[in-house]
Amino acid sequence: MSPEHSTSLSGDSLTPTNSLSPWDYPADEPSLFAQEDGRKRIKTRTLAPNLTRRSHKKSRAGCFSCKARKIKCGEQKPDCASCLLKGIACVYPTEPAARKSNLPLIKRNPPSTPSIAGAAFSMLDMRFFHHFLTIAYPHLPVGNDHVWVHEIPQFAEQHEYLMHAILSLGASHLSRLTGIDYRRESLVHRGQALAGLNQALSQASLCYGEADAMLASCYALTFQASYMGDGLTDFITMVRGCALTTDKIRRELSPTAFNLHPDGHLKFMAPKLERLPPVDPTLLEDAYSALEEMIPYLTDDAHFGFHAGLVDVVSALQTSSASGYMQFTELYTIWYELCHDSFKTFLDPNNLVAQLLLSYFVAVQLLIIPLAAHEWLHRADVSRIRVLYGVTEWAESIFQRLENSEYAQFLSWPQSIVSTVVAEVNGDILQLPSVLQLHLTSRDITPNTILAPP
């Protein structure tokens, strides 16, 4: 979406027709104003009997100053001869800009101090925005739904990159649900959101709403990446961005509408941990064995650190769902704690060991979904399960990258998890233990359980 800018002219630029001044007339011309009986009267001049008015072509594209003085404009650009002679500003009417899109556009009249000056949004963008507000807005940070629905849309009016992040998320989520390809629209908005977010992050957030715009954009882009088939790298990068932005807000004591208490997530989930469904132990046994066997292939600290994190999650899930869920939330901190160079190396597609570890991460995340769904049960809807196709496509890309490598021997476990999830999303009859545990939705989640990535 490319903004269209319109030139606005203030009233001071124009001379009103009812306030002509003496310098608007030649010096040797008698005044048109005369006094009679104490009242002003406009005198009219008459032509001699033997004279006639010369016809002339009416100027329709003349400058405003000539129009105001009701004289013919020579239409010279940039300043007409009459305005140059009198030394006054010469302003021409703005030519209407050609429309660049076939979509019907709604042009906004921005407030007095807008940041989206002259922006134009298509009717399709309006659909993305509505979809965001009603269905697709993030459930993280937990317990902040009211902020996403009420405050964030208001902040987006003043922060263009936040609006683009909102629209990109709405487009990607809607695309997964409907099967209509909105990838082009979502990527255009995503690119503009990232450009504005990077600029905002380099500045101190002093005013109310600025910190929220940055953090909300990070979360929106994180969730959007989970709906993109090639979005794993973007997802991990934005997870790191969420953590860095939250830390920035806390360090700078920036005003924020979000509840970002350090223990907020744990307090929110504590009453629900006992109700988390168990993970089938047969889904975990092969994972633990395979992770142990790949240790000789680990080569750097990032490999060892992330591998240890995966082992801790699998071991904790074997103990209880609650401990496994809490351990999984700690797995994200590994990306946050890596230095820039190590993080960049870890995400390199040619780092095949890291790619193998990420295939296990994707599979473990799919196991966690029935547990993480308790973070947003009141918004759940099992009919939206197809949004998980984005995550399964992450894994399938890794499988293709590693299929002819020495690491292919370790892919059987994540492949079995992903194939089971695809079958569940497609509604197929399972021969293996359920991963998403959709059978639980008819019991304590009503028929409205969303199963989106945590």
Coordinates of C-alpha atoms in Angstrom, one line a residue:
M1 CA 0.0 0.0 0.0
S2 CA 1.7 3.2 -1.1
P3 CA 0.4 6.4 0.7
E4 CA -0.9 9.2 -1.5
H5 CA -0.1 12.7 -0.4
S6 CA -2.4 15.6 -1.0
T7 CA -1.4 19.2 -0.8
S8 CA -3.5 21.2 1.6
L9 CA -3.6 25.0 1.3
S10 CA -4.3 27.1 4.4
G11 CA -6.6 30.1 4.2
D12 CA -3.6 32.4 4.7
S13 CA -2.3 31.4 1.3
L14 CA -5.3 32.9 -0.5
T15 CA -6.6 36.5 -0.7
P16 CA -10.3 36.5 0.0
T17 CA -12.4 38.2 -2.6
N18 CA -14.1 40.5 -0.1
S19 CA -11.0 42.0 1.3
L20 CA -9.3 43.7 -1.7
S21 CA -6.6 46.2 -0.8
P22 CA -5.6 49.5 -2.5
W23 CA -2.4 47.9 -3.8
D24 CA -4.5 45.5 -5.9
Y25 CA -5.1 48.4 -8.3
P26 CA -2.8 50.5 -10.5
A27 CA -1.5 53.6 -8.8
D28 CA -2.9 56.0 -11.5
E29 CA -6.4 54.4 -11.4
P30 CA -9.0 56.4 -9.3
S31 CA -10.3 54.6 -6.3
L32 CA -13.4 52.5 -6.8
F33 CA -14.6 53.4 -3.4
A34 CA -16.3 56.7 -2.8
Q35 CA -18.3 58.1 0.1
E36 CA -21.9 59.1 -0.3
D37 CA -24.2 59.9 2.5
G38 CA -21.7 58.4 4.9
R39 CA -21.9 55.0 3.2
K40 CA -19.4 53.2 0.9
R41 CA -20.5 52.9 -2.6
I42 CA -18.8 51.0 -5.4
K43 CA -18.5 53.1 -8.5
T44 CA -18.7 51.4 -11.9
R45 CA -16.8 52.6 -14.9
T46 CA -18.5 52.9 -18.3
L47 CA -16.9 52.7 -21.7
A48 CA -17.0 55.5 -24.3
P49 CA -19.7 55.0 -26.9
N50 CA -17.3 54.3 -29.7
L51 CA -15.4 51.6 -27.7
T52 CA -16.2 48.0 -27.2
R53 CA -14.8 45.3 -24.9
R54 CA -12.3 43.0 -26.5
S55 CA -13.2 39.4 -26.2
H56 CA -10.7 37.1 -24.5
K57 CA -10.3 33.5 -23.6
K58 CA -11.2 32.9 -20.0
S59 CA -8.4 31.5 -17.8
R60 CA -9.6 28.3 -16.0
A61 CA -6.2 27.2 -14.8
G62 CA -4.9 30.5 -13.4
C63 CA -3.4 31.0 -10.1
F64 CA -5.4 31.7 -7.0
S65 CA -4.1 35.3 -6.6
C66 CA -5.3 36.3 -10.0
K67 CA -8.6 34.6 -9.5
A68 CA -9.1 36.5 -6.2
R69 CA -8.4 39.8 -7.9
K70 CA -10.6 38.8 -10.9
I71 CA -7.9 39.4 -13.5
K72 CA -6.7 37.2 -16.3
C73 CA -3.7 35.1 -15.3
G74 CA -0.9 34.6 -17.8
E75 CA -0.5 31.1 -16.3
Q76 CA 3.3 31.3 -16.4
K77 CA 4.9 28.7 -14.2
P78 CA 6.1 28.7 -11.5
D79 CA 5.0 32.3 -11.0
C80 CA 2.7 34.3 -13.3
A81 CA 3.8 37.7 -14.6
S82 CA 1.1 39.5 -12.6
C83 CA 2.2 38.0 -9.3
L84 CA 5.9 38.7 -10.1
L85 CA 5.1 42.3 -10.8
K86 CA 3.2 42.8 -7.6
G87 CA 5.7 40.6 -5.6
I88 CA 3.0 38.4 -4.1
A89 CA 2.8 34.6 -3.7
C90 CA 1.7 32.8 -6.8
V91 CA -0.1 29.5 -6.0
Y92 CA -1.8 27.3 -8.6
P93 CA -4.5 24.7 -8.0
T94 CA -3.1 21.2 -7.3
E95 CA -3.6 18.8 -10.1
P96 CA -5.4 15.6 -9.0
A97 CA -3.0 12.7 -8.5
A98 CA -3.5 9.7 -10.7
R99 CA -4.9 6.6 -8.9
K100 CA -2.3 3.8 -8.7
S101 CA -4.5 1.0 -7.6
N102 CA -7.6 -0.6 -9.0
L103 CA -8.9 -1.2 -5.5
P104 CA -11.4 1.3 -4.1
L105 CA -9.6 3.6 -1.7
I106 CA -10.8 5.3 1.5
K107 CA -8.8 8.5 2.0
R108 CA -8.5 9.5 5.6
N109 CA -8.7 13.1 6.9
P110 CA -5.8 13.0 9.3
P111 CA -5.9 14.8 12.7
S112 CA -3.9 18.0 13.3
T113 CA -0.7 16.1 14.2
P114 CA -0.9 12.9 12.2
S115 CA 1.9 10.4 11.6
I116 CA 0.0 8.7 8.7
A117 CA -0.5 11.9 6.8
G118 CA -2.3 11.4 3.5
A119 CA -2.3 7.6 4.0
A120 CA -4.9 5.7 1.9
F121 CA -6.2 2.2 2.8
S122 CA -8.0 -0.2 0.5
M123 CA -11.2 -1.9 1.4
L124 CA -9.2 -5.1 1.6
D125 CA -7.1 -3.5 4.3
M126 CA -10.2 -2.7 6.2
R127 CA -11.1 -6.4 6.1
F128 CA -7.6 -7.3 7.5
F129 CA -8.1 -4.7 10.2
H130 CA -11.5 -6.1 11.2
H131 CA -10.1 -9.6 11.2
F132 CA -7.3 -8.5 13.5
L133 CA -9.7 -6.9 16.0
T134 CA -12.1 -9.8 16.1
I135 CA -10.0 -12.9 15.7
A136 CA -6.3 -12.6 14.9
Y137 CA -4.9 -10.2 17.6
P138 CA -2.1 -11.9 19.6
H139 CA -2.9 -13.5 23.0
L140 CA 0.6 -12.5 24.3
P141 CA 1.5 -11.0 26.7
V142 CA -1.1 -12.9 28.5
G143 CA -4.0 -11.0 30.2
N144 CA -3.7 -8.0 27.8
D145 CA -6.6 -8.7 25.4
H146 CA -8.3 -5.4 26.4
V147 CA -5.1 -3.5 25.4
W148 CA -5.0 -5.2 22.0
V149 CA -8.6 -4.4 21.2
H150 CA -8.9 -0.9 22.6
E151 CA -5.6 0.9 23.1
I152 CA -3.5 -0.6 20.3
P153 CA -5.8 0.5 17.4
Q154 CA -5.7 4.0 18.8
F155 CA -1.9 4.0 18.9
A156 CA -1.8 2.7 15.4
E157 CA -3.5 5.9 14.2
Q158 CA -0.4 7.8 15.3
H159 CA 2.3 5.2 14.4
E160 CA 2.1 4.1 10.8
Y161 CA 4.4 1.1 11.2
L162 CA 2.1 -0.4 13.9
M163 CA -0.9 -0.1 11.5
H164 CA 1.1 -2.0 8.9
A165 CA 2.0 -4.7 11.4
I166 CA -1.6 -5.1 12.3
L167 CA -2.7 -5.3 8.7
S168 CA 0.1 -7.8 7.9
L169 CA -1.0 -10.1 10.7
G170 CA -4.7 -9.8 9.7
A171 CA -3.8 -10.6 6.1
S172 CA -1.7 -13.7 6.9
H173 CA -4.2 -15.1 9.4
L174 CA -7.1 -14.6 7.1
S175 CA -5.2 -16.1 4.2
R176 CA -4.7 -19.4 6.2
L177 CA -8.3 -19.5 7.3
T178 CA -9.9 -18.9 3.9
G179 CA -7.3 -20.3 1.6
I180 CA -7.3 -17.1 -0.4
D181 CA -3.8 -16.0 -1.2
Y182 CA -3.1 -12.7 0.5
R183 CA 0.7 -13.2 0.7
R184 CA 1.5 -10.2 -1.4
E185 CA -0.5 -7.8 0.7
S186 CA 0.8 -9.3 3.9
L187 CA 4.4 -9.0 2.8
V188 CA 4.0 -5.4 1.6
H189 CA 2.6 -4.4 5.0
R190 CA 5.3 -6.5 6.8
G191 CA 8.1 -4.7 5.0
Q192 CA 6.8 -1.3 5.9
A193 CA 6.2 -2.3 9.5
L194 CA 9.7 -3.6 9.9
A195 CA 11.2 -0.5 8.4
G196 CA 9.3 1.8 10.7
L197 CA 9.9 -0.4 13.7
N198 CA 13.7 -0.5 13.2
Q199 CA 13.7 3.3 13.2
A200 CA 11.5 3.6 16.3
L201 CA 13.7 1.1 18.2
S202 CA 16.7 3.4 17.8
Q203 CA 15.0 6.2 19.7
A204 CA 14.0 6.6 23.3
S205 CA 10.2 6.1 23.8
L206 CA 9.2 9.0 26.0
C207 CA 5.6 9.5 25.2
Y208 CA 2.7 7.3 26.2
G209 CA 1.9 4.9 23.3
E210 CA 5.3 4.9 21.7
A211 CA 6.6 1.9 23.7
D212 CA 3.3 0.1 23.2
A213 CA 3.5 0.7 19.4
M214 CA 6.9 -0.9 19.3
L215 CA 6.1 -3.9 21.5
A216 CA 2.7 -4.5 19.8
S217 CA 4.4 -4.5 16.4
C218 CA 7.0 -7.0 17.6
Y219 CA 4.2 -9.4 18.8
A220 CA 2.1 -8.9 15.7
L221 CA 5.0 -9.7 13.4
T222 CA 5.9 -12.7 15.5
F223 CA 2.5 -14.2 15.2
Q224 CA 2.3 -13.3 11.5
A225 CA 5.5 -15.3 10.9
S226 CA 3.9 -18.4 12.4
Y227 CA 1.4 -18.3 9.5
M228 CA 4.1 -17.9 6.9
G229 CA 5.4 -21.2 5.4
D230 CA 8.9 -19.7 5.1
G231 CA 8.7 -17.7 8.3
L232 CA 10.7 -19.7 10.9
T233 CA 13.7 -17.4 10.7
D234 CA 11.4 -14.4 11.0
F235 CA 9.5 -16.0 13.9
I236 CA 12.7 -16.6 15.9
T237 CA 14.0 -13.1 15.1
M238 CA 10.8 -11.5 16.2
V239 CA 10.7 -13.6 19.4
R240 CA 14.1 -12.2 20.2
G241 CA 12.8 -8.7 19.3
C242 CA 9.8 -9.1 21.7
A243 CA 12.3 -9.9 24.5
L244 CA 14.7 -7.1 23.6
T245 CA 11.8 -4.5 23.3
T246 CA 10.3 -5.6 26.6
D247 CA 13.7 -5.2 28.3
K248 CA 14.1 -1.8 26.7
I249 CA 10.7 -0.6 28.1
R250 CA 11.6 -1.8 31.6
R251 CA 15.1 -0.3 31.6
E252 CA 13.8 3.1 30.3
L253 CA 10.8 3.0 32.5
S254 CA 8.7 3.8 29.5
P255 CA 5.0 4.4 30.1
T256 CA 3.0 1.5 28.7
A257 CA -0.6 0.2 28.6
F258 CA 0.6 -3.4 28.6
N259 CA 0.9 -5.3 31.9
L260 CA 4.6 -6.4 31.7
H261 CA 5.2 -7.5 35.2
P262 CA 8.1 -10.0 35.2
D263 CA 6.0 -12.6 37.0
G264 CA 2.8 -11.8 35.1
H265 CA 2.8 -14.9 32.8
L266 CA 3.4 -17.3 35.7
K267 CA 0.7 -15.7 37.8
F268 CA -1.8 -15.9 34.9
M269 CA -1.1 -19.5 34.2
A270 CA -0.6 -20.8 37.8
P271 CA -4.3 -21.6 38.4
K272 CA -4.5 -23.5 35.1
L273 CA -1.3 -25.6 35.3
E274 CA -3.1 -28.4 37.1
R275 CA -5.7 -28.7 34.3
L276 CA -3.2 -29.1 31.5
P277 CA -3.7 -32.4 29.6
P278 CA -0.9 -35.0 29.7
V279 CA 1.3 -35.6 26.6
D280 CA 1.4 -39.2 25.5
P281 CA 4.7 -40.6 26.8
T282 CA 5.2 -42.6 23.6
L283 CA 5.6 -39.3 21.7
L284 CA 8.5 -38.4 24.0
E285 CA 10.5 -41.5 24.3
D286 CA 11.9 -41.5 20.8
A287 CA 12.6 -37.7 21.0
Y288 CA 14.8 -38.2 24.1
S289 CA 16.8 -41.1 22.6
A290 CA 17.4 -39.2 19.3
L291 CA 18.5 -36.0 21.1
E292 CA 21.0 -38.1 23.1
E293 CA 22.4 -39.7 19.9
M294 CA 23.0 -36.5 18.1
I295 CA 25.3 -35.0 20.8
P296 CA 28.5 -36.0 18.9
Y297 CA 27.4 -33.8 16.0
L298 CA 27.1 -30.6 18.1
T299 CA 30.0 -28.2 17.4
D300 CA 29.5 -24.8 19.1
D301 CA 28.0 -23.3 22.3
A302 CA 24.8 -22.3 20.5
H303 CA 24.3 -25.9 19.5
F304 CA 25.0 -27.3 23.0
G305 CA 22.8 -24.6 24.7
F306 CA 19.8 -25.1 22.5
H307 CA 20.2 -28.9 22.5
A308 CA 20.2 -28.9 26.3
G309 CA 17.1 -26.7 26.3
L310 CA 15.3 -29.2 24.1
V311 CA 16.3 -32.1 26.3
D312 CA 15.1 -30.2 29.4
V313 CA 11.7 -29.7 27.8
V314 CA 11.3 -33.3 26.8
S315 CA 12.4 -34.6 30.2
A316 CA 10.0 -32.1 32.0
L317 CA 7.1 -33.2 29.8
Q318 CA 7.8 -36.8 30.8
T319 CA 7.4 -35.7 34.4
S320 CA 4.3 -33.6 34.0
S321 CA 2.6 -31.3 31.6
A322 CA 2.9 -28.3 33.9
S323 CA 6.7 -28.7 34.3
G324 CA 7.0 -29.3 30.6
Y325 CA 5.0 -26.2 29.8
M326 CA 7.1 -24.0 32.1
Q327 CA 10.3 -25.4 30.8
F328 CA 9.3 -24.7 27.2
T329 CA 8.7 -21.0 28.0
E330 CA 12.4 -20.9 29.1
L331 CA 13.5 -22.2 25.7
Y332 CA 12.8 -18.9 24.1
T333 CA 15.3 -17.1 26.4
I334 CA 18.2 -19.0 24.7
W335 CA 17.7 -16.9 21.6
Y336 CA 17.5 -13.7 23.6
E337 CA 20.7 -14.5 25.5
L338 CA 22.8 -15.3 22.4
C339 CA 25.1 -12.5 21.2
H340 CA 24.4 -11.0 17.8
D341 CA 27.0 -13.0 15.8
S342 CA 26.1 -16.3 17.5
F343 CA 22.4 -15.7 16.8
K344 CA 23.1 -14.9 13.2
T345 CA 25.2 -18.0 12.8
F346 CA 22.5 -20.2 14.4
L347 CA 19.9 -19.0 12.0
D348 CA 22.1 -19.5 8.9
P349 CA 20.2 -22.1 6.6
N350 CA 23.6 -23.7 5.9
N351 CA 24.1 -24.4 9.6
L352 CA 22.7 -27.9 9.2
V353 CA 23.1 -28.9 12.9
A354 CA 21.1 -25.8 13.9
Q355 CA 18.5 -26.7 11.3
L356 CA 18.2 -30.2 12.8
L357 CA 17.7 -28.8 16.2
L358 CA 15.1 -26.4 14.9
S359 CA 13.2 -29.3 13.4
Y360 CA 13.0 -30.7 17.0
F361 CA 11.9 -27.3 18.2
V362 CA 9.0 -27.2 15.8
A363 CA 7.9 -30.7 16.8
V364 CA 8.1 -29.9 20.5
Q365 CA 6.2 -26.7 19.9
L366 CA 3.4 -28.7 18.3
L367 CA 3.3 -30.9 21.4
I368 CA 2.9 -27.9 23.6
I369 CA -0.1 -26.4 21.7
P370 CA -2.8 -28.3 23.7
L371 CA -1.1 -27.0 26.9
A372 CA -0.5 -23.4 25.6
A373 CA -4.1 -23.2 24.5
H374 CA -5.0 -22.6 28.1
E375 CA -3.4 -19.2 27.7
W376 CA -6.4 -18.0 25.6
L377 CA -9.3 -20.5 26.2
H378 CA -12.0 -17.8 26.0
R379 CA -11.0 -17.0 22.4
A380 CA -10.5 -20.5 21.2
D381 CA -12.1 -22.0 18.1
V382 CA -11.1 -25.4 16.8
S383 CA -12.4 -24.5 13.3
R384 CA -9.3 -22.2 13.0
I385 CA -6.9 -25.1 13.3
R386 CA -5.8 -24.7 9.7
V387 CA -3.5 -21.8 10.7
L388 CA -1.1 -24.5 11.9
Y389 CA -0.2 -25.3 8.3
G390 CA 2.4 -22.5 8.5
V391 CA 4.3 -24.2 11.3
T392 CA 4.2 -27.6 9.6
E393 CA 5.6 -26.0 6.5
W394 CA 8.5 -24.8 8.6
A395 CA 9.4 -28.3 9.4
E396 CA 8.8 -29.7 5.9
S397 CA 11.3 -27.1 4.5
I398 CA 13.9 -28.3 7.0
F399 CA 13.3 -32.0 6.1
Q400 CA 13.9 -31.2 2.5
R401 CA 17.1 -29.4 3.3
L402 CA 18.5 -32.3 5.4
E403 CA 17.1 -35.3 3.5
N404 CA 20.4 -36.0 1.7
S405 CA 22.7 -35.1 4.6
E406 CA 24.2 -37.2 7.4
Y407 CA 21.6 -35.7 9.8
A408 CA 18.7 -37.3 8.0
Q409 CA 18.9 -40.3 10.3
F410 CA 17.6 -38.1 13.2
L411 CA 14.6 -36.8 11.3
S412 CA 12.2 -39.7 12.0
W413 CA 10.8 -38.3 15.2
P414 CA 10.0 -34.7 14.1
Q415 CA 8.7 -36.1 10.8
S416 CA 6.3 -38.4 12.7
I417 CA 5.0 -35.5 14.9
V418 CA 4.5 -33.2 11.9
S419 CA 2.7 -35.9 9.8
T420 CA 0.4 -36.6 12.7
V421 CA -0.5 -32.9 13.1
V422 CA -1.1 -32.6 9.3
A423 CA -3.5 -35.6 9.6
E424 CA -5.3 -34.0 12.5
V425 CA -5.7 -30.7 10.7
N426 CA -7.0 -32.5 7.7
G427 CA -9.5 -34.4 9.8
D428 CA -8.0 -37.8 9.0
I429 CA -8.3 -40.9 11.2
L430 CA -5.2 -41.3 13.2
Q431 CA -3.2 -44.5 13.7
L432 CA -0.8 -42.8 16.1
P433 CA -1.2 -41.0 19.4
S434 CA -2.8 -37.6 19.0
V435 CA -0.5 -34.6 19.1
L436 CA -3.1 -31.7 19.1
Q437 CA -5.5 -33.7 21.3
L438 CA -8.6 -32.3 19.5
H439 CA -10.7 -34.9 21.3
L440 CA -10.4 -32.7 24.4
T441 CA -12.1 -29.7 22.9
S442 CA -15.6 -31.2 23.4
R443 CA -15.1 -31.5 27.1
D444 CA -13.8 -28.4 28.9
I445 CA -13.1 -26.0 26.0
T446 CA -16.5 -25.9 24.3
P447 CA -16.5 -26.0 20.5
N448 CA -14.5 -22.8 20.4
T449 CA -10.9 -23.7 20.9
I450 CA -8.2 -22.0 18.8
L451 CA -5.1 -24.0 18.5
A452 CA -2.6 -21.5 17.2
P453 CA 1.2 -21.6 17.9
P454 CA 2.1 -20.4 21.4

